XYZ file of C-alpha atoms in Angstrom:
317
model
C 101.386 59.510 168.097
C 99.694 58.041 165.039
C 97.539 61.133 164.764
C 100.660 63.292 164.953
C 102.316 61.516 161.988
C 99.099 61.650 160.013
C 98.882 65.377 160.506
C 102.575 65.746 159.667
C 102.259 63.801 156.383
C 99.168 65.758 155.496
C 100.973 69.043 155.994
C 103.917 67.847 153.933
C 101.584 66.763 151.100
C 99.851 70.118 151.108
C 103.172 71.970 151.166
C 104.723 69.956 148.345
C 101.512 70.021 146.351
C 101.188 73.747 146.787
C 104.824 74.171 145.898
C 104.359 72.207 142.686
C 101.258 74.196 141.869
C 103.100 77.428 142.519
C 106.011 76.331 140.308
C 103.736 75.343 137.415
C 101.625 78.448 137.726
C 104.783 80.528 137.876
C 105.974 78.749 134.702
C 102.932 79.971 132.803
C 103.436 83.489 134.138
C 107.064 83.416 133.056
C 106.070 82.145 129.592
C 103.591 85.000 129.242
C 106.236 87.515 130.313
C 108.778 86.042 127.899
C 106.290 86.271 125.029
C 105.586 89.907 125.833
C 109.281 90.741 125.940
C 110.104 88.781 122.777
C 107.254 90.047 120.608
C 107.220 93.707 121.636
C 108.742 96.348 119.339
C 108.420 94.429 116.079
C 105.391 96.451 115.029
C 107.370 99.710 115.157
C 110.093 98.229 112.967
C 107.552 97.024 110.413
C 105.763 100.362 110.380
C 109.065 102.124 109.743
C 109.867 99.768 106.864
C 106.425 100.267 105.340
C 106.855 104.036 105.536
C 110.254 103.904 103.852
C 108.928 101.612 101.109
C 106.197 104.165 100.457
C 108.712 106.997 100.294
C 110.920 104.984 97.964
C 107.989 104.210 95.685
C 107.395 107.944 95.364
C 111.101 108.673 94.816
C 111.615 106.109 92.064
C 108.202 106.974 90.630
C 109.301 110.570 90.141
C 112.576 109.240 88.742
C 110.584 107.267 86.187
C 108.668 110.392 85.200
C 111.788 112.532 84.823
C 113.481 109.825 82.768
C 110.381 109.653 80.594
C 110.478 113.424 80.118
C 114.129 113.129 79.121
C 113.281 110.458 76.591
C 110.410 112.518 75.202
C 112.556 115.613 74.903
C 115.260 113.571 73.194
C 112.836 112.098 70.680
C 111.412 115.523 69.828
C 114.938 116.918 69.593
C 115.864 114.201 67.116
C 112.952 115.265 64.933
C 113.991 118.910 65.110
C 117.597 118.020 64.336
C 116.522 116.024 61.302
C 114.530 119.004 60.105
C 117.509 121.304 60.637
C 119.725 118.927 58.688
C 117.199 118.870 55.847
C 116.966 122.656 55.829
C 120.716 123.087 55.896
C 121.127 120.664 53.022
C 118.401 122.447 51.084
C 120.045 125.809 51.796
C 123.405 124.551 50.582
C 121.810 123.178 47.444
C 120.053 126.479 46.849
C 123.264 128.436 47.340
C 125.007 126.145 44.901
C 122.138 126.527 42.439
C 122.296 130.313 42.619
C 125.992 130.274 42.052
C 125.504 128.067 39.035
C 122.292 129.509 37.579
C 121.754 132.843 39.349
C 118.291 131.854 40.685
C 116.272 133.259 43.580
C 116.333 131.573 47.040
C 113.217 130.151 48.628
C 112.065 130.176 52.248
C 111.927 126.765 53.969
C 109.067 126.256 56.452
C 108.447 123.261 58.735
C 105.422 122.366 56.640
C 107.282 122.805 53.402
C 110.406 120.870 54.228
C 109.470 117.913 52.040
C 108.162 120.074 49.203
C 109.975 121.401 46.185
C 111.136 124.948 46.704
C 108.997 126.817 44.233
C 106.862 128.909 46.574
C 107.269 131.791 49.025
C 110.344 133.354 47.543
C 112.585 134.670 50.361
C 116.168 135.687 50.954
C 118.929 133.490 52.356
C 118.754 135.484 55.570
C 115.160 134.377 56.084
C 116.136 130.762 55.567
C 119.067 131.065 57.941
C 116.771 132.662 60.513
C 114.513 129.602 60.409
C 117.506 127.360 60.945
C 118.733 129.477 63.867
C 115.324 129.355 65.538
C 115.177 125.601 65.096
C 118.652 125.309 66.590
C 117.487 127.254 69.633
C 114.615 124.820 70.072
C 117.007 121.886 69.686
C 119.368 123.386 72.258
C 116.563 123.874 74.787
C 115.309 120.338 74.293
C 118.840 119.055 74.801
C 119.077 120.989 78.060
C 115.759 119.558 79.202
C 116.982 116.045 78.432
C 120.244 116.622 80.279
C 118.558 118.179 83.314
C 115.868 115.552 83.703
C 118.385 112.728 83.285
C 120.473 114.315 86.028
C 117.367 114.432 88.215
C 116.685 110.777 87.510
C 120.260 109.887 88.461
C 119.866 111.615 91.827
C 116.435 110.120 92.518
C 117.389 106.585 91.527
C 120.562 106.789 93.583
C 118.535 107.827 96.613
C 116.055 105.052 95.902
C 118.851 102.510 95.662
C 120.239 103.514 99.056
C 116.785 103.359 100.667
C 116.000 99.970 99.141
C 119.350 98.520 100.201
C 118.601 99.398 103.825
C 114.866 98.750 103.875
C 114.993 95.031 104.590
C 114.580 92.551 107.407
C 118.098 92.651 108.825
C 119.719 90.106 111.118
C 118.625 91.881 114.301
C 114.983 92.065 113.268
C 115.036 88.474 112.011
C 116.463 87.345 115.362
C 113.754 89.316 117.153
C 110.992 87.691 115.114
C 112.505 84.230 115.524
C 112.605 84.820 119.272
C 108.948 85.826 119.210
C 107.974 82.655 117.327
C 109.924 80.528 119.801
C 108.383 82.232 122.825
C 104.874 81.733 121.442
C 105.507 78.003 121.013
C 106.790 77.820 124.588
C 103.774 79.756 125.822
C 101.440 77.406 123.975
C 103.103 74.397 125.605
C 102.990 76.022 129.043
C 99.320 76.872 128.568
C 98.410 73.300 127.609
C 100.354 71.913 130.568
C 98.829 74.344 133.031
C 95.322 73.748 131.725
C 95.720 69.953 131.743
C 97.026 69.918 135.288
C 94.519 72.556 136.381
C 97.221 74.609 138.060
C 96.589 78.103 136.634
C 93.845 80.628 137.173
C 91.388 81.617 134.466
C 92.922 85.054 133.936
C 96.348 83.648 133.115
C 94.916 80.985 130.838
C 92.823 83.585 129.027
C 95.828 85.879 128.582
C 97.973 83.007 127.313
C 95.280 81.933 124.849
C 94.846 85.476 123.578
C 98.585 85.922 122.965
C 98.992 82.544 121.282
C 96.039 83.074 118.961
C 97.157 86.585 118.030
C 100.866 85.895 117.555
C 101.025 82.406 116.085
C 100.630 83.778 112.531
C 104.273 84.853 112.643
C 105.097 81.302 111.590
C 103.207 81.866 108.335
C 104.787 85.197 107.362
C 107.196 84.988 104.410
C 109.825 87.529 105.391
C 112.039 86.543 102.460
C 109.594 88.191 100.050
C 110.342 91.548 101.680
C 114.063 91.165 101.144
C 113.650 89.822 97.604
C 111.737 92.931 96.640
C 114.311 95.112 98.379
C 117.050 93.407 96.358
C 115.067 93.866 93.144
C 114.563 97.558 93.865
C 118.230 97.962 94.774
C 119.484 96.367 91.571
C 117.018 98.024 89.199
C 117.358 101.388 90.919
C 121.137 101.114 90.694
C 120.937 100.291 86.999
C 118.603 103.239 86.461
C 120.990 105.556 88.315
C 123.989 104.422 86.249
C 122.097 104.743 82.968
C 120.749 108.158 83.916
C 124.183 109.410 84.990
C 125.800 108.137 81.801
C 122.954 109.653 79.790
C 123.442 112.983 81.537
C 127.089 113.095 80.560
C 126.370 111.954 77.004
C 123.495 114.399 76.559
C 125.555 117.300 77.901
C 128.331 116.435 75.451
C 125.902 116.133 72.538
C 124.419 119.521 73.368
C 127.720 121.318 73.925
C 128.647 124.158 71.574
C 131.848 122.445 70.518
C 129.904 119.451 69.216
C 126.918 121.351 67.824
C 129.098 123.844 65.959
C 131.294 121.234 64.342
C 129.839 121.221 60.826
C 132.228 118.697 59.372
C 130.835 115.337 58.350
C 132.628 113.664 61.260
C 131.360 116.324 63.649
C 127.768 115.949 62.526
C 127.988 112.173 62.789
C 129.442 112.468 66.284
C 126.575 114.724 67.357
C 124.035 112.329 65.903
C 125.633 109.346 67.631
C 125.740 111.126 70.975
C 122.088 112.142 70.683
C 121.066 108.611 69.761
C 123.037 107.197 72.701
C 121.466 109.769 75.040
C 117.967 108.770 73.966
C 118.735 105.076 74.342
C 120.132 105.681 77.831
C 117.076 107.769 78.731
C 114.852 104.921 77.597
C 116.859 102.428 79.638
C 116.735 104.661 82.705
C 112.962 105.002 82.313
C 112.518 101.237 82.185
C 114.893 100.498 85.070
C 113.385 103.192 87.265
C 109.924 101.873 86.463
C 110.945 98.366 87.511
C 112.358 99.744 90.781
C 109.061 101.516 91.401
C 107.166 98.246 90.922
C 109.477 96.432 93.347
C 109.033 99.174 95.921
C 105.257 99.161 95.520
C 105.031 95.388 95.898
C 107.373 95.534 98.880
C 104.813 97.736 100.607
C 102.287 94.928 100.216
C 104.711 92.329 101.571
C 105.646 94.512 104.537
C 101.987 95.288 105.232
C 101.229 91.590 105.692
C 103.988 91.299 108.272
C 102.985 94.613 109.875
C 99.381 93.432 110.252
C 100.586 90.333 112.088
C 102.865 92.454 114.273
C 100.037 94.876 115.126
C 97.649 92.041 115.944
C 100.244 90.294 118.081
C 101.321 93.339 120.035
C 97.730 94.357 120.537
C 97.253 91.139 122.517
C 100.298 91.711 124.711
C 98.751 94.559 126.683
């Protein structure tokens, strides 16, 4: 009878001991499975964000270039307009002089605009022809400024929309937080299983590999991604507004109704509109450039997170 009870107790010990071993070993397996489920898919999200940041850098970069072209065209146009104004004033003075003294008119060239008019005697028609040609150049430059500002408005608007959406949203943040939590739980389960010697080498090796590859998620500063997205959104939005306003102002300045108004008030209005257009083009260039910088630096911030995601998910297989 004593032998019977001894055998019975021995069997019970083995059964309970095996059961405990099986439960602990199963706990490590579950922790590994949870880590795989929690950390999978983040890499794809990060890769998509990095791609969009790259696209947005190109978009706002082109917007910066077009705004710069608009500014350049506006500056050149201002120079041409000043020359036209000088020529027109000189022509009026010459007409007045002829009426008063019956003198011959002189041709006004670009290179001669600051000189006294005592060379290259020409008719008034020749002088007017020079002014007309200069006006054509001014008109074309105004159209270039208007068109490129319109392009900047479209590009910066698109960049603003992309930047506003290219961030670590609540779902992705929850996913990453879940991954971090599961890795901590896996690390604890691994230590427990190894200490109690209740897991096989393959499971321990897999757990160690996952923990080592995924634990860097705790060190990733995800806020830097969103800060750069916010910066690009704000600066891109400012650039879009400035470019749109500049487009409207430039189109008004270059309209026939404004250009053909030769009264003092009309000329002053044209000058003011052109000045405002150039200032807005300059502002759009600067704002679009800032957005481009934010987008470019966001790529770097996303890449750091993407590298961690790739390393982590590479260990899950």
